[in-house]
Coordinates of C-alpha atoms in Angstrom, one line a residue:
X1 CA 20.3 39.5 1.5
X2 CA 18.2 37.9 -1.3
X3 CA 18.6 34.2 -1.8
X4 CA 17.7 31.6 -4.1
X5 CA 16.7 28.0 -3.0
X6 CA 17.3 24.8 -4.6
X7 CA 16.2 21.1 -3.7
X8 CA 18.0 18.0 -5.0
X9 CA 16.8 14.4 -4.6
X10 CA 19.5 11.6 -3.8
X11 CA 17.7 8.9 -5.1
X12 CA 15.4 7.9 -8.0
X13 CA 12.2 7.7 -5.9
X14 CA 12.6 11.0 -4.3
X15 CA 13.1 12.4 -7.8
X16 CA 9.7 11.1 -8.7
X17 CA 8.0 12.4 -5.7
X18 CA 9.4 15.8 -6.3
X19 CA 8.2 16.0 -9.9
X20 CA 4.8 14.7 -8.8
X21 CA 4.7 17.5 -6.2
X22 CA 5.6 20.0 -8.9
X23 CA 2.8 18.7 -11.2
X24 CA 0.3 18.8 -8.6
X25 CA 0.9 22.3 -7.6
X26 CA 0.8 23.5 -11.3
X27 CA -2.5 21.7 -11.6
X28 CA -3.7 23.3 -8.4
X29 CA -2.5 27.0 -9.5
X30 CA -4.0 26.4 -13.1
X31 CA -7.3 25.1 -12.0
X32 CA -8.8 28.6 -11.5
X33 CA -8.5 29.1 -15.3
X34 CA -7.6 32.7 -14.6
X35 CA -6.8 33.4 -18.3
X36 CA -7.2 31.7 -21.7
X37 CA -4.1 29.5 -21.6
X38 CA -4.3 28.2 -18.2
X39 CA -6.1 25.1 -19.5
X40 CA -2.7 24.1 -21.3
X41 CA -0.9 24.0 -18.0
X42 CA -3.6 22.1 -16.2
X43 CA -4.0 19.3 -18.7
X44 CA -0.4 19.0 -19.5
X45 CA 0.3 18.5 -15.8
X46 CA -2.7 16.1 -15.4
X47 CA -1.3 14.1 -18.5
X48 CA 2.2 14.0 -17.3
X49 CA 1.0 12.4 -14.1
X50 CA -1.0 9.7 -15.9
X51 CA 2.3 8.8 -17.8
X52 CA 4.0 8.5 -14.6
X53 CA 1.3 6.4 -13.0
X54 CA 1.6 4.1 -15.9
X55 CA 5.3 3.7 -15.4
X56 CA 5.6 3.3 -11.8
X57 CA 3.7 1.6 -9.1
X58 CA 3.7 4.8 -7.0
X59 CA 0.8 4.1 -4.7
X60 CA 2.7 1.0 -3.1
X61 CA 5.9 2.8 -2.8
X62 CA 4.6 5.8 -1.2
X63 CA 2.5 3.6 1.2
X64 CA 5.6 1.8 2.4
X65 CA 7.5 5.1 2.9
X66 CA 4.6 6.5 5.0
X67 CA 4.6 3.4 7.1
X68 CA 8.4 3.7 7.6
X69 CA 7.6 7.3 8.8
X70 CA 5.0 5.9 11.1
X71 CA 7.3 3.4 12.8
X72 CA 10.1 5.9 13.2
X73 CA 7.9 8.2 15.1
X74 CA 6.2 5.5 17.4
X75 CA 9.8 4.9 18.6
X76 CA 9.4 8.4 20.3
X77 CA 6.4 7.4 22.2
X78 CA 7.0 7.7 26.1
X79 CA 10.5 9.0 25.5
X80 CA 11.3 11.6 28.3
X81 CA 11.5 15.2 26.8
X82 CA 9.3 14.6 24.0
X83 CA 6.0 16.6 23.3
X84 CA 3.7 13.4 23.6
X85 CA 0.8 15.4 22.8
X86 CA 2.1 16.8 19.5
X87 CA 3.5 13.2 18.9
X88 CA 0.1 11.5 19.2
X89 CA -1.4 14.2 17.0
X90 CA 1.1 13.6 14.3
X91 CA 0.8 9.8 14.5
X92 CA -3.1 10.3 14.1
X93 CA -2.4 12.3 11.0
X94 CA -0.2 9.8 9.6
X95 CA -2.6 6.9 10.3
X96 CA -5.4 9.1 8.6
X97 CA -3.2 9.7 5.5
X98 CA -2.2 6.1 5.3
X99 CA -5.7 4.7 5.6
X100 CA -7.1 7.1 2.8
X101 CA -4.2 6.2 0.8
X102 CA -4.8 2.6 0.9
X103 CA -8.4 2.9 0.7
X104 CA -8.5 5.0 -2.5
X105 CA -8.2 3.8 -6.2
X106 CA -5.1 3.2 -8.0
X107 CA -3.7 6.5 -8.9
X108 CA -5.3 7.9 -12.1
X109 CA -7.6 5.0 -12.7
X110 CA -10.8 7.2 -13.0
X111 CA -8.9 9.8 -14.8
X112 CA -7.9 7.1 -17.6
X113 CA -11.6 6.0 -17.6
X114 CA -13.0 9.5 -18.1
X115 CA -14.4 9.8 -21.7
X116 CA -13.6 13.6 -22.2
X117 CA -10.0 13.2 -20.9
X118 CA -9.3 10.2 -23.0
X119 CA -10.7 11.9 -26.0
X120 CA -8.2 14.8 -25.7
X121 CA -5.1 13.1 -24.2
X122 CA -3.6 11.4 -27.2
X123 CA -3.6 14.4 -29.5
X124 CA -2.9 17.0 -26.7
X125 CA 0.6 15.8 -26.3
X126 CA 1.5 16.4 -30.1
X127 CA 3.3 19.6 -30.6
X128 CA 0.7 22.1 -31.3
X129 CA -2.0 19.3 -30.9
X130 CA -4.5 21.4 -28.9
X131 CA -5.7 23.6 -31.7
X132 CA -9.4 23.7 -32.3
X133 CA -9.1 21.5 -35.4
X134 CA -7.4 18.8 -33.6
X135 CA -9.3 18.8 -30.5
X136 CA -12.9 20.2 -31.2
X137 CA -14.1 18.5 -27.9
X138 CA -11.7 20.7 -25.8
X139 CA -12.7 23.7 -27.6
X140 CA -16.3 23.1 -26.8
X141 CA -15.4 22.6 -23.2
X142 CA -13.4 25.8 -23.0
X143 CA -16.6 27.6 -24.1
X144 CA -18.4 26.4 -21.1
X145 CA -19.3 28.6 -18.0
X146 CA -16.1 29.1 -15.9
X147 CA -18.0 27.4 -12.9
X148 CA -18.6 24.4 -14.9
X149 CA -14.8 24.2 -15.9
X150 CA -13.5 24.7 -12.4
X151 CA -16.2 22.3 -11.1
X152 CA -14.8 19.7 -13.5
X153 CA -11.2 20.4 -12.5
X154 CA -12.0 20.0 -8.9
X155 CA -13.6 16.6 -9.6
X156 CA -10.7 15.4 -11.4
X157 CA -8.2 16.7 -8.8
X158 CA -10.3 15.1 -6.0
X159 CA -9.5 11.6 -7.3
X160 CA -5.9 12.3 -6.6
X161 CA -6.4 13.8 -3.1
X162 CA -5.2 10.7 -1.3
X163 CA -1.9 10.8 -3.3
X164 CA -1.6 14.8 -2.6
X165 CA -2.1 14.4 1.2
X166 CA 0.2 11.5 1.5
X167 CA 3.0 13.1 -0.8
X168 CA 2.7 16.4 1.1
X169 CA 3.0 14.7 4.4
X170 CA 6.1 12.7 3.6
X171 CA 7.9 15.4 2.1
X172 CA 7.0 17.8 4.9
X173 CA 8.2 15.3 7.3
X174 CA 11.3 14.4 5.3
X175 CA 12.2 18.3 4.9
X176 CA 12.0 18.7 8.5
X177 CA 14.7 16.2 9.2
X178 CA 17.2 18.7 8.0
X179 CA 18.4 21.8 9.6
X180 CA 20.1 24.5 7.4
X181 CA 23.5 25.1 8.2
X182 CA 26.1 27.4 6.9
X183 CA 28.6 26.0 4.5
X184 CA 31.4 27.2 2.1
X185 CA 32.3 26.1 -1.3
X186 CA 36.1 26.6 -2.0
X187 CA 36.7 27.6 -5.5
X188 CA 33.1 27.0 -6.3
X189 CA 33.1 23.3 -5.1
X190 CA 31.8 21.4 -2.0
X191 CA 31.4 17.7 -1.2
X192 CA 30.5 15.8 1.8
X193 CA 29.0 12.5 3.3
X194 CA 25.4 11.8 4.0
X195 CA 23.8 9.0 5.9
X196 CA 20.8 7.6 4.0
X197 CA 19.7 11.0 2.8
X198 CA 16.7 11.7 0.4
X199 CA 17.0 15.6 -0.2
X200 CA 19.5 18.3 -0.3
X201 CA 18.1 21.8 0.2
X202 CA 20.3 24.7 -0.5
X203 CA 20.0 28.5 0.0
X204 CA 22.4 30.5 -2.0
X205 CA 22.8 34.4 -2.0
X206 CA 21.7 35.9 -5.5
X207 CA 24.7 38.2 -5.5
X208 CA 27.1 35.3 -6.2
X209 CA 25.2 34.9 -9.9
X210 CA 25.7 31.2 -9.7
X211 CA 23.5 28.0 -9.5
X212 CA 24.4 24.6 -8.4
X213 CA 25.0 21.2 -10.2
X214 CA 24.6 18.5 -7.9
X215 CA 25.6 15.0 -8.1
X216 CA 25.8 11.9 -5.7
X217 CA 23.5 9.4 -3.8
X218 CA 22.2 8.7 -0.4
X219 CA 25.5 8.5 1.3
X220 CA 27.7 11.2 -0.6
X221 CA 27.1 14.2 -2.7
X222 CA 29.2 16.9 -4.6
X223 CA 28.2 20.3 -5.4
X224 CA 29.8 22.3 -8.2
X225 CA 28.6 25.9 -8.6
X226 CA 28.2 27.4 -12.1
X227 CA 28.6 30.8 -13.1
X228 CA 25.2 31.8 -14.9
X229 CA 26.7 34.5 -17.2
X230 CA 29.3 32.4 -18.7
X231 CA 28.0 28.8 -18.2
X232 CA 31.5 27.9 -16.8
X233 CA 32.4 26.6 -13.2
X234 CA 32.8 29.4 -10.8
X235 CA 36.3 29.7 -8.9
X236 CA 35.1 32.0 -6.3
X237 CA 34.5 30.9 -2.7
X238 CA 30.8 30.8 -2.0
X239 CA 29.0 30.9 1.4
X240 CA 25.7 29.2 1.4
X241 CA 23.1 27.4 3.7
X242 CA 22.7 23.5 3.3
X243 CA 20.2 21.0 4.7
X244 CA 20.6 17.3 4.2
X245 CA 17.2 15.6 4.8
X246 CA 16.9 11.9 5.6

């Protein structure tokens, strides 16, 4: 059965983490510049990240969350029945990620200081502002050899590697705390309690023709399924899988 998957954050910090993850993925995919407009996605994602960095002290928040995970996993040391070799390997990975995160620059610092990026950032965010008459420097860069452009993109992304590694690990460990379980939304509605949850993950059969509208917080949530064709609340009983991740 074909399914579609959704994730929903249950607090503002996790919402930001998921947005940053999406932007990093977009940059990575666009950095090959496989067609003539991939640079639009690459620079748009990069500049959106810089906007987030300017609004939120993301580095300190992520460092604290990684430290919480490290302390939680240390509690399993020498506990009978726990694979200690696997646990020690995970703790080493957490230590490495945390050390590189703390040793790195403030997120986006060198990107903000880059002369070329600074020259194109302001007008790039205008509607249609990436035209050649608005940004001649960008259009000069676009005519460079592909090897040069990909090398530049790699250097820019390298400055964000401590962020990417730390965020990837935190989200991976968070997602792994929740196991998918079968649930049913009676007349298209489902609600439940949660204990200090960060992310809801849903797997929904495509045949129902619905998508979820989710509201809630770390201790309680509600899911209302919307019929895609009509835009109205669905009244059918919907079987789906749900993982609550802490």
